[in-house]
Short mmCIF file of C-alpha atoms in Angstrom, two decimals:
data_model
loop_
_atom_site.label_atom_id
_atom_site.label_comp_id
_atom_site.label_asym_id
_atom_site.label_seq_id
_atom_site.Cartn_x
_atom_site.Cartn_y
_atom_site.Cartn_z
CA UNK A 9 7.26 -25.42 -2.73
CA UNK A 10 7.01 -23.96 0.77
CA UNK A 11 8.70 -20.68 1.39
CA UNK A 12 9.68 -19.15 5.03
CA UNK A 13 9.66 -15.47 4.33
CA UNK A 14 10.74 -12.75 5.75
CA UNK A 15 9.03 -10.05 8.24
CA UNK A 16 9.82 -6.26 9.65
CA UNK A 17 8.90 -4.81 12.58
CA UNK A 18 8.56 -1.00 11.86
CA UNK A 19 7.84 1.89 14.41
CA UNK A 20 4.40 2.19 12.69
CA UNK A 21 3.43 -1.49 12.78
CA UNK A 22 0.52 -2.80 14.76
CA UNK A 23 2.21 -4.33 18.24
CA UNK A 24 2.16 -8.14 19.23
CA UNK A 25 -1.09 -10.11 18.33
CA UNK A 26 -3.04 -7.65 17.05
CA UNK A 27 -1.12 -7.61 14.12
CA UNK A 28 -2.21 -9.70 11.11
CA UNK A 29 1.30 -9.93 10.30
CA UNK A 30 1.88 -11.99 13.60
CA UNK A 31 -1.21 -13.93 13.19
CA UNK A 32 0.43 -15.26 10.13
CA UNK A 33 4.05 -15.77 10.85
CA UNK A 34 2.75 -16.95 13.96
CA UNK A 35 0.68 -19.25 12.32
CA UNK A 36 3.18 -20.22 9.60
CA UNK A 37 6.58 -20.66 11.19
CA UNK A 38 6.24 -23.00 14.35
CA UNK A 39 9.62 -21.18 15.72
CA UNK A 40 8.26 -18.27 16.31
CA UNK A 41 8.07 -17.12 19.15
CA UNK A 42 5.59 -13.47 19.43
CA UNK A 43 6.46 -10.45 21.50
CA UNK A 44 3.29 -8.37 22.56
CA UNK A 45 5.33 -5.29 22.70
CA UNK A 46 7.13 -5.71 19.11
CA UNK A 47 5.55 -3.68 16.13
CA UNK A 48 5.04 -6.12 13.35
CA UNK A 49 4.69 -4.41 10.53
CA UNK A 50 5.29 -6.24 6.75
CA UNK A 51 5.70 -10.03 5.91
CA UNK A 52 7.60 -10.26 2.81
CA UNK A 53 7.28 -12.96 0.09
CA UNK A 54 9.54 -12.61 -2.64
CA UNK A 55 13.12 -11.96 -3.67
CA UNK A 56 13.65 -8.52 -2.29
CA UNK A 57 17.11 -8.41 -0.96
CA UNK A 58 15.93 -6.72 1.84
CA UNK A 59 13.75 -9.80 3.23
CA UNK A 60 14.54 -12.40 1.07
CA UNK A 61 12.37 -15.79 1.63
CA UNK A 62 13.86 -19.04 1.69
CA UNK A 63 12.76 -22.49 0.63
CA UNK A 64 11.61 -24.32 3.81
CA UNK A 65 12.71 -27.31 2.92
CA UNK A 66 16.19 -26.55 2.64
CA UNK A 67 17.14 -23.24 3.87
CA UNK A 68 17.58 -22.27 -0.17
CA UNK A 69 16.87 -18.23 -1.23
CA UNK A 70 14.32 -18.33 -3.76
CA UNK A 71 16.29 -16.23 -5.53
CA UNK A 72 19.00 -18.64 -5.96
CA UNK A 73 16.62 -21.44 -6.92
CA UNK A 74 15.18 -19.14 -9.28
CA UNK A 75 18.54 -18.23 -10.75
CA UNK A 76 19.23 -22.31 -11.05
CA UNK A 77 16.06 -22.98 -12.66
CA UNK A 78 15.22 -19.77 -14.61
CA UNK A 79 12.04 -21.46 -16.26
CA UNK A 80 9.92 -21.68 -13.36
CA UNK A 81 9.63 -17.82 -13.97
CA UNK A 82 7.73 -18.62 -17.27
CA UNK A 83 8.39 -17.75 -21.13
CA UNK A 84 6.99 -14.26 -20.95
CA UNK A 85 8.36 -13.60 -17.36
CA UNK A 86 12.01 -14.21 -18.69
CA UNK A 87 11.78 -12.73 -21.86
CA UNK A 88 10.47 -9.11 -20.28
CA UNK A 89 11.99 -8.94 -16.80
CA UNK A 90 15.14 -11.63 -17.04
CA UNK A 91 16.06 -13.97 -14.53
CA UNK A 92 14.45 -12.00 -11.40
CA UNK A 93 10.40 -12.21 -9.94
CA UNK A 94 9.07 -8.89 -11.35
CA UNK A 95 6.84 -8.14 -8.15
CA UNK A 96 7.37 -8.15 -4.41
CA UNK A 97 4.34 -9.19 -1.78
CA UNK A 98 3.54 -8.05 1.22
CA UNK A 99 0.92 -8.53 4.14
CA UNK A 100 1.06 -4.83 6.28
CA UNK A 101 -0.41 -4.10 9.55
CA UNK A 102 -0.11 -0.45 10.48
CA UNK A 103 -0.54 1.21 13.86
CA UNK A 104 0.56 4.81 12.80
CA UNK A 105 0.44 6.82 9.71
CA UNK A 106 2.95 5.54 7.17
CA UNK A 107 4.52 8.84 5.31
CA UNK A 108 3.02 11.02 2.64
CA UNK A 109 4.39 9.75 -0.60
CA UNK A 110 4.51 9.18 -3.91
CA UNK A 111 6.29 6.82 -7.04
CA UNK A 112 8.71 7.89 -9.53
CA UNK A 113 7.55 6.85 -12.58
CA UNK A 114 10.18 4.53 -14.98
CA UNK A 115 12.06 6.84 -16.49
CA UNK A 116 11.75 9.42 -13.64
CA UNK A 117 13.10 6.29 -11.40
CA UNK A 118 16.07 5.86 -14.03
CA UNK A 119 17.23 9.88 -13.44
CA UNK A 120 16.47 9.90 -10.01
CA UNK A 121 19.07 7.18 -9.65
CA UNK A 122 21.79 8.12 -11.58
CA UNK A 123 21.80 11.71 -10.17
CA UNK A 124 20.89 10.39 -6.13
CA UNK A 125 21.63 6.65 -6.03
CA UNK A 126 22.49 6.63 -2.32
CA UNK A 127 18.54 8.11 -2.06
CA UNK A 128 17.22 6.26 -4.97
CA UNK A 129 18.85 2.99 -4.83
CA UNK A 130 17.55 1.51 -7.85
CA UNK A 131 15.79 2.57 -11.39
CA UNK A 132 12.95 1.15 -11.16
CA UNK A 133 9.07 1.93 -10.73
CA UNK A 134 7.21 1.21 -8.11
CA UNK A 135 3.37 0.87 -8.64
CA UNK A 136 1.60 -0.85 -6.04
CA UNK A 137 -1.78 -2.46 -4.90
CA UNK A 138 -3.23 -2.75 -1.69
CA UNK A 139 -6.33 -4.97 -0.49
CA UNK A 140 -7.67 -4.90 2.51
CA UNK A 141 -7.94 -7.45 5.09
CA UNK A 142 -9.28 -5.46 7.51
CA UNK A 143 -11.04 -2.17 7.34
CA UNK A 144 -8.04 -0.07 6.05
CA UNK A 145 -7.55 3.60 6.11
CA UNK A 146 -5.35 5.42 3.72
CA UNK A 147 -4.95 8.94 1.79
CA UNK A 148 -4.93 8.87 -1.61
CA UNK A 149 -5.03 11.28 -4.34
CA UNK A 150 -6.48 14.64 -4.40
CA UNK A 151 -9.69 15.56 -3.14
CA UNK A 152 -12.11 17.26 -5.76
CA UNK A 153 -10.81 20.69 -5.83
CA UNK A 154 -14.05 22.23 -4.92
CA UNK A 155 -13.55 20.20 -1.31
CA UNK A 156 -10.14 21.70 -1.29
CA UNK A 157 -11.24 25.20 -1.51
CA UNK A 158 -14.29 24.87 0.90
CA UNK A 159 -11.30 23.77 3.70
CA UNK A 160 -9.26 26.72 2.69
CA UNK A 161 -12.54 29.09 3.14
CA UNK A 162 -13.40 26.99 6.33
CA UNK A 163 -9.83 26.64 7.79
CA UNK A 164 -8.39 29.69 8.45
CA UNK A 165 -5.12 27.82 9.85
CA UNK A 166 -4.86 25.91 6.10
CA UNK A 167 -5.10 29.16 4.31
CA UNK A 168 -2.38 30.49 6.86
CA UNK A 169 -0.56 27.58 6.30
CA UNK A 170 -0.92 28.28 2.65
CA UNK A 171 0.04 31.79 2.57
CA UNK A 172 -2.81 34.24 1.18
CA UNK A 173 -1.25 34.75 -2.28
CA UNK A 174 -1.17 30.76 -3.71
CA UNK A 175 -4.52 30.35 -1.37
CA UNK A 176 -6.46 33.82 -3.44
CA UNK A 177 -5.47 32.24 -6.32
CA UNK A 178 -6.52 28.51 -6.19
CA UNK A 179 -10.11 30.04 -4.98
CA UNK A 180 -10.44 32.06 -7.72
CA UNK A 181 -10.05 28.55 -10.36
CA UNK A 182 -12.37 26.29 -11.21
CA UNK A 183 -12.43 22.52 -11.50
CA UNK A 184 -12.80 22.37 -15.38
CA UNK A 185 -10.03 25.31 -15.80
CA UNK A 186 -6.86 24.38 -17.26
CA UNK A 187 -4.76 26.67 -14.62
CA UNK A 188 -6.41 24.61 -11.68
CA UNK A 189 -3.56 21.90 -11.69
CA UNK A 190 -1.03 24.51 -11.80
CA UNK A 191 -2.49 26.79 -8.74
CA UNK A 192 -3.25 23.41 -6.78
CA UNK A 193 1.21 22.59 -7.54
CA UNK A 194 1.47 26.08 -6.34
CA UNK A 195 -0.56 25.74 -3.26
CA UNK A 196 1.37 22.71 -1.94
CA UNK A 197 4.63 24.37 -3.27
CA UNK A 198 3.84 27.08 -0.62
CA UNK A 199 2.21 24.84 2.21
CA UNK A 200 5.44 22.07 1.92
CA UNK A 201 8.48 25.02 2.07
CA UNK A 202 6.29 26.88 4.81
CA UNK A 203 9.09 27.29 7.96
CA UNK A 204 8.26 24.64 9.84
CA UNK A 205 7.85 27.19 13.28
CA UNK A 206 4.44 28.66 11.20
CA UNK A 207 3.10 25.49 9.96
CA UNK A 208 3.60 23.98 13.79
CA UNK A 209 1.98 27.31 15.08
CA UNK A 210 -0.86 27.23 12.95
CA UNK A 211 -1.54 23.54 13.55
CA UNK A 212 -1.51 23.94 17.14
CA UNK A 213 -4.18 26.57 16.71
CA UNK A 214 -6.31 23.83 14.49
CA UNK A 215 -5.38 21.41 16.86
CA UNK A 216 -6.68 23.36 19.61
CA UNK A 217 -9.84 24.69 18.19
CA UNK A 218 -11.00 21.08 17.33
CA UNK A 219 -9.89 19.84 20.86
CA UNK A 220 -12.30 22.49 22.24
CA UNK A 221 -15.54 21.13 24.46
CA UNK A 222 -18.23 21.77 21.95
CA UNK A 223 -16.11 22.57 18.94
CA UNK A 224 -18.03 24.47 16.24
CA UNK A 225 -16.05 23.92 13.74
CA UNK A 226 -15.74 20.43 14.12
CA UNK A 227 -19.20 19.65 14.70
CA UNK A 228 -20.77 21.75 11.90
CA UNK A 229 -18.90 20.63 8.96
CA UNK A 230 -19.33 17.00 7.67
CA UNK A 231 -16.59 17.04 5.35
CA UNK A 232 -13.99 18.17 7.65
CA UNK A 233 -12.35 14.83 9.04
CA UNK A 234 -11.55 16.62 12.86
CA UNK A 235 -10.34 13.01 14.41
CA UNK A 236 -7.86 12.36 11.46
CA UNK A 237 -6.86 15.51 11.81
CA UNK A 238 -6.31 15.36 15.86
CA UNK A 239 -4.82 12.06 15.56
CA UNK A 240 -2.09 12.45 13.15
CA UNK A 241 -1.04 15.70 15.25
CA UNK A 242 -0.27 13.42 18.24
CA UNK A 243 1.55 10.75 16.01
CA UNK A 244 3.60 13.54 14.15
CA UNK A 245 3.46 17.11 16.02
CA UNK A 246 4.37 19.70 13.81
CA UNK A 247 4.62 18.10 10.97
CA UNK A 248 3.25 19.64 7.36
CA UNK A 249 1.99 16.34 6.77
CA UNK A 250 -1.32 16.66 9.21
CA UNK A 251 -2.41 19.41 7.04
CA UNK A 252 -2.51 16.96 3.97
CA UNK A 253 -5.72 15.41 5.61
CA UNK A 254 -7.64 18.43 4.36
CA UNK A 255 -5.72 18.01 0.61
CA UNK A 256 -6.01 13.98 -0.08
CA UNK A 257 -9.06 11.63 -0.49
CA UNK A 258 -9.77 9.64 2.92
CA UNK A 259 -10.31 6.44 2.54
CA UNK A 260 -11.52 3.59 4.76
CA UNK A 261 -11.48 0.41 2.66
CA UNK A 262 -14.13 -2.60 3.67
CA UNK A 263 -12.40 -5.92 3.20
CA UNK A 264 -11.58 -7.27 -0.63
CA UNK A 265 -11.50 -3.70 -1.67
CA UNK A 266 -8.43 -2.35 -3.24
CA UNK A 267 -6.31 0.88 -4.15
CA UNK A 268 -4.37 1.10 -7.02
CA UNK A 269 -1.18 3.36 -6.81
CA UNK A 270 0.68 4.59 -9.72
CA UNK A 271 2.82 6.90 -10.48
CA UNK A 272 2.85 10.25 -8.87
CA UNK A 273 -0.43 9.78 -7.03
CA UNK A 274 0.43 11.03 -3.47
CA UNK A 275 -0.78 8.54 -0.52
CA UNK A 276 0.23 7.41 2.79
CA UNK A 277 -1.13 4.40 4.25
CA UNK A 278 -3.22 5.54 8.11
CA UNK A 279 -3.77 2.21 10.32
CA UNK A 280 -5.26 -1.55 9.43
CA UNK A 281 -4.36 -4.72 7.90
CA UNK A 282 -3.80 -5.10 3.81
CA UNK A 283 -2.32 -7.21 1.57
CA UNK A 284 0.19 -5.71 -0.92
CA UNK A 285 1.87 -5.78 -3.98
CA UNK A 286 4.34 -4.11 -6.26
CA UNK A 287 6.89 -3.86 -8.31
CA UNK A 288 10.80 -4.69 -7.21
CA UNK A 289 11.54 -1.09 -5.92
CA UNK A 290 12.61 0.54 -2.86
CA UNK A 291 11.98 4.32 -5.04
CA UNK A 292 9.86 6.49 -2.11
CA UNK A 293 9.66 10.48 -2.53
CA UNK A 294 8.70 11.31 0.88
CA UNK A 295 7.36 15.13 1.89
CA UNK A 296 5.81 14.54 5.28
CA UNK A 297 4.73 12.00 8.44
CA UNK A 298 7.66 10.77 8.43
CA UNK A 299 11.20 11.57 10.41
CA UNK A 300 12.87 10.31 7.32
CA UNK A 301 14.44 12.53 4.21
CA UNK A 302 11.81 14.64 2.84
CA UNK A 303 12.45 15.47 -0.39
CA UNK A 304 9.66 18.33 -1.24
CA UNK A 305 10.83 19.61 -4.19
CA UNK A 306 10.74 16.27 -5.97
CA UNK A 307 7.10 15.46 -4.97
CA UNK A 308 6.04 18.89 -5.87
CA UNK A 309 7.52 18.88 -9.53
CA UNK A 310 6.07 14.96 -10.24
CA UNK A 311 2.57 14.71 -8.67
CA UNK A 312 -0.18 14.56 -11.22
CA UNK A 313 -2.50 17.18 -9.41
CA UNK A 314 -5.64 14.76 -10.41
CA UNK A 315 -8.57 15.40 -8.75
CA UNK A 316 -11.09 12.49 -8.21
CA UNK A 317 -13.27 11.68 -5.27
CA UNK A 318 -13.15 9.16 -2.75
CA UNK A 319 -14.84 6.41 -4.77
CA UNK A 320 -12.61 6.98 -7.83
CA UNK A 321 -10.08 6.00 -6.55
CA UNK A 322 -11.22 2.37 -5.87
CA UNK A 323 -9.59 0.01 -7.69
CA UNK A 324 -12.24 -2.76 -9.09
CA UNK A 325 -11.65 -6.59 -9.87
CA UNK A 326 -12.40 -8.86 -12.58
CA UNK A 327 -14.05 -11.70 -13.26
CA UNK A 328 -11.61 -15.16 -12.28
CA UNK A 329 -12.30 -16.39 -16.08
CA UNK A 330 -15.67 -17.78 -15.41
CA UNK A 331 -14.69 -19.05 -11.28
CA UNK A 332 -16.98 -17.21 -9.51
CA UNK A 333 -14.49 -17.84 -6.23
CA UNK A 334 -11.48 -15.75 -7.61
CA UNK A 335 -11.73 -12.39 -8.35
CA UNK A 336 -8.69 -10.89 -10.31
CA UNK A 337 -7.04 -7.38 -9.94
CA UNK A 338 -5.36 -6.50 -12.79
CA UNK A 339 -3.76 -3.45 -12.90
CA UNK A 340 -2.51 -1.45 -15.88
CA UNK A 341 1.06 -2.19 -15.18
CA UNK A 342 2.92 -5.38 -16.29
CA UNK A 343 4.75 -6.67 -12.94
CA UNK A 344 2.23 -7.72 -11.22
CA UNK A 345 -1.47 -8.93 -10.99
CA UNK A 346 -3.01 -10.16 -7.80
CA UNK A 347 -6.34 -13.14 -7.36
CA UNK A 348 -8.36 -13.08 -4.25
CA UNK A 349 -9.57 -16.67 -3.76
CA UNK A 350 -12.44 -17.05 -1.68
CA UNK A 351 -15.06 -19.63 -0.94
CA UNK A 352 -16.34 -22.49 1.86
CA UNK A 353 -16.22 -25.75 0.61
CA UNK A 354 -19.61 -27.67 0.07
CA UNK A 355 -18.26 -30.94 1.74
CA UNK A 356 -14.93 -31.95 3.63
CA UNK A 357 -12.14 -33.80 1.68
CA UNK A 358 -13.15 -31.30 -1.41
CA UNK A 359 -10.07 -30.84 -4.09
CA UNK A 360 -9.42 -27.57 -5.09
CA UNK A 361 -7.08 -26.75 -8.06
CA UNK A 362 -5.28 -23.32 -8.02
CA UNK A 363 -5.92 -21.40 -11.15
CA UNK A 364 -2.60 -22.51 -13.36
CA UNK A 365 -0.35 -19.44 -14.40
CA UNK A 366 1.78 -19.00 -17.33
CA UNK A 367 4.26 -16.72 -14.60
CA UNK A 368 5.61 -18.02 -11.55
CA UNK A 369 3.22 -17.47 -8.76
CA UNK A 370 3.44 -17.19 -5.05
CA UNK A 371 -0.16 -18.44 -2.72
CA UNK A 372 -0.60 -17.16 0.45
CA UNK A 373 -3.11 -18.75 2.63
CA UNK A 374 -4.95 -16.60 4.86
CA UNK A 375 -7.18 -19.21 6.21
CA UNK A 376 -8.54 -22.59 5.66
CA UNK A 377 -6.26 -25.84 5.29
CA UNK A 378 -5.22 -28.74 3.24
CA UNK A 379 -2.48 -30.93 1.99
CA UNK A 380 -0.86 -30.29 -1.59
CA UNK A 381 0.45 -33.70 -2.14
CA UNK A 382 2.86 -34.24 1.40
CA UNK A 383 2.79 -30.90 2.59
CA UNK A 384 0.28 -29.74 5.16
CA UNK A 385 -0.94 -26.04 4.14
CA UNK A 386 -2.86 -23.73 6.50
CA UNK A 387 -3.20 -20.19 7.65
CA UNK A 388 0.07 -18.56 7.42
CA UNK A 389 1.36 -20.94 4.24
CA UNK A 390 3.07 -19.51 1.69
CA UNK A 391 3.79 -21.52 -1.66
CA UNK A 392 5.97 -20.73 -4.58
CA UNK A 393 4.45 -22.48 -7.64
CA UNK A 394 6.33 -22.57 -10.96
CA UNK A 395 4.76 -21.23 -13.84
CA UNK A 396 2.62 -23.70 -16.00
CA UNK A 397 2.49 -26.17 -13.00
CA UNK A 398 -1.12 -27.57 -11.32
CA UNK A 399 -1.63 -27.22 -7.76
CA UNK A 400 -4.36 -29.48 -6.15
CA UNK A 401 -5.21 -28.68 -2.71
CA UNK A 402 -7.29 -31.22 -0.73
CA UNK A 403 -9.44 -28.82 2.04
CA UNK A 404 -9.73 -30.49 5.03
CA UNK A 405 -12.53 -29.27 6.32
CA UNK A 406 -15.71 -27.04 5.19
CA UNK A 407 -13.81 -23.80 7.30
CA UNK A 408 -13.63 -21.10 4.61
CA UNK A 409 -10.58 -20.52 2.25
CA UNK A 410 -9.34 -17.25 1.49
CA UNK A 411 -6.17 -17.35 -0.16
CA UNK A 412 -4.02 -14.64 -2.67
CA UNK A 413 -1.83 -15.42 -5.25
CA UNK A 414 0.26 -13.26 -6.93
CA UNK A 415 1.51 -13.39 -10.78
CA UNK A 416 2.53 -11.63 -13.18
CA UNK A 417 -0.06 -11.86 -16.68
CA UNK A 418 1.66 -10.43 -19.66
#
């Protein structure tokens, strides 16, 4: 079944046909009609009540089909999550820094909702996965605490920032010390609650020094990431949040590479294209980028204070059960799984059958095209298949096919 689904057009989405979100609900929805000043930002496919996508053929939400025919969800799928699609996807294109965030975890979600519910608006977890389309840079996690200390040795306005005390003390830890998580929590305690007239003051000075002909600082020091830093100051002056380039993993993701997000594992998404998925969950603890509620004391208490490098935190595929054109990421979570389907047809008229699911799936096509029995598919197609049910597509041509579907594999 074809689905028309829903898009957003954010501050920090990328503007007019640049945008991969565009491209596709351009390419998808012949009524469109594309505005090269509008930010597109996120194309939703789901159930979210937020963007809810309807069946094309008649206008239907697919949350009301699903609610008529609960066993397109699959055995499994209703017996864990009830009547409802566990997962939400998305395609983003971002512009500008998305906020520095993190998750609640499940139960966290639960208490954060009954004490805030007009913050937390529902009790659920949100763990998410994103894949690049296009090179994609994010922050994620925490750097490895030795790269930490060598910025606040390096960058006297981060120790500032820090305040000597919580900064002494994290340089005196090591990696492997128990204490380390504890005086890394403290250290971000301090930065995050800094008055905001010091922490603008002392990244004006940065912002200067690495603006400066010839810059030292800048040039000297591989590690130090001077244009992230520069750049986020003129997206969000002032704000803590520029300083958390010198605390988080940077991360520029080649296309079919993929983060996994879970709980408490502070990120924020920087510019490019990705596809994404997660759980059904609008549950964001906020502390910076962002003109939105911050909620610092939150993020401070829940983060994980992990350290891993860059590369750790890539999150790697399997095998597509012996099809060496779909790679599979599963992550350790139970709402959702995602396939990356890739390949260029040896010959035209070639039949291609969809890997069957035992959960109700939705296939996004990102290019290539084909009929599925009377409907014409192509880039910007999205299909809801029931679970169980057999999907042929006939390619019409040898152009290549890259498609994702998500699932959900209990």
């Amino acid at each position: 079944m074809e689905l028309k689904c829903a898009y957003q057009t954010y501050h920090w989405g990328r503007p007019g046909s640049s945008s991969a979100v565009a491209q596709l609900v351009a390419a998808g929805q012949p009524e469109f009609t594309l505005s090269e000043e509008t930010p597109y930002a996120e194309l939703w496919m789901g159930t979210h009540g937020s963007g809810p996508s309807v069946l094309a053929s008649s206008g239907q939400p697919l949350a009301d089909y699903i609610r008529e025919n609960p066993q397109v969800l699959g055995e499994r799928v209703l017996a864990k999550f009830g009547v409802q699609l566990p997962y939400l996807f998305k395609v983003l294109s971002v512009n500008t820094a998305l906020s520095i965030q993190a998750h609640p975890s499940k139960s966290h979600a639960e208490e954060l909702h009954a004490a805030r519910p007009t913050v937390y608006k529902d009790p659920n977890h949100k763990p998410e996965m994103a894949l690049a389309l296009t090179p994609f840079e994010a922050l994620c996690g925490f750097r490895p605490l030795e790269e930490i200390q060598h910025f606040l040795k390096a960058v006297p306005e981060l120790s500032a920032a820090v305040g000597a005390e919580p900064a002494a003390a994290l340089l005196a830890v090591s990696a492997a010390e128990p204490a380390a998580r504890d005086r890394l929590r403290d250290c971000l305690q301090a930065l995050m609650t800094r008055e905001p007239a010091e922490i603008s003051r002392q990244l004006d000075s940065l912002v200067a020094r690495l603006s400066a002909p010839g810059d030292s600082a800048a040039a000297s020091d591989p590690l130090l990431p001077a244009e992230l830093v520069l750049r986020l100051s003129q997206q969000y002056p002032g704000d803590v949040g520029c300083f958390c380039a010198l605390l988080l993993n940077r991360l520029i993701l080649q296309p079919g590479q993929a983060l996994f997000l879970g709980p408490n594992e502070p990120h924020a998404y920087l510019a490019g294209d990705c596809i994404e998925i997660m759980a059904c969950s609008d549950n964001v603890v906020r502390a910076g980028l962002t003109p939105k509620f911050k909620d610092v004391a939150t993020l401070v208490s829940m983060l994980t204070y992990e350290c891993r490098t860059a590369a750790q935190q890539l999150f790697l595929p399997t095998s597509g059960g012996g099809d060496e054109r779909v790679q599979v990421f599963q992550p350790p979570v139970p709402d959702f799984s995602l396939a990356k389907i890739q390949f260029v047809p040896e010959m035209e008229n070639t039949e291609y059958t969809v890997p069957v699911r035992d959960s109700a799936s939705l296939l996004l096509v990102v290019s290539g095209s084909a009929t599925s029995g009377a409907t014409v598919v192509g880039r910007g197609s999205v299909l809801f298949v029931p679970a169980n049910e057999k999907v042929t597509l006939r390619l019409a041509g040898r152009q290549e096919v890259l498609m994702f579907q998500a699932f959900c594999q209990l």
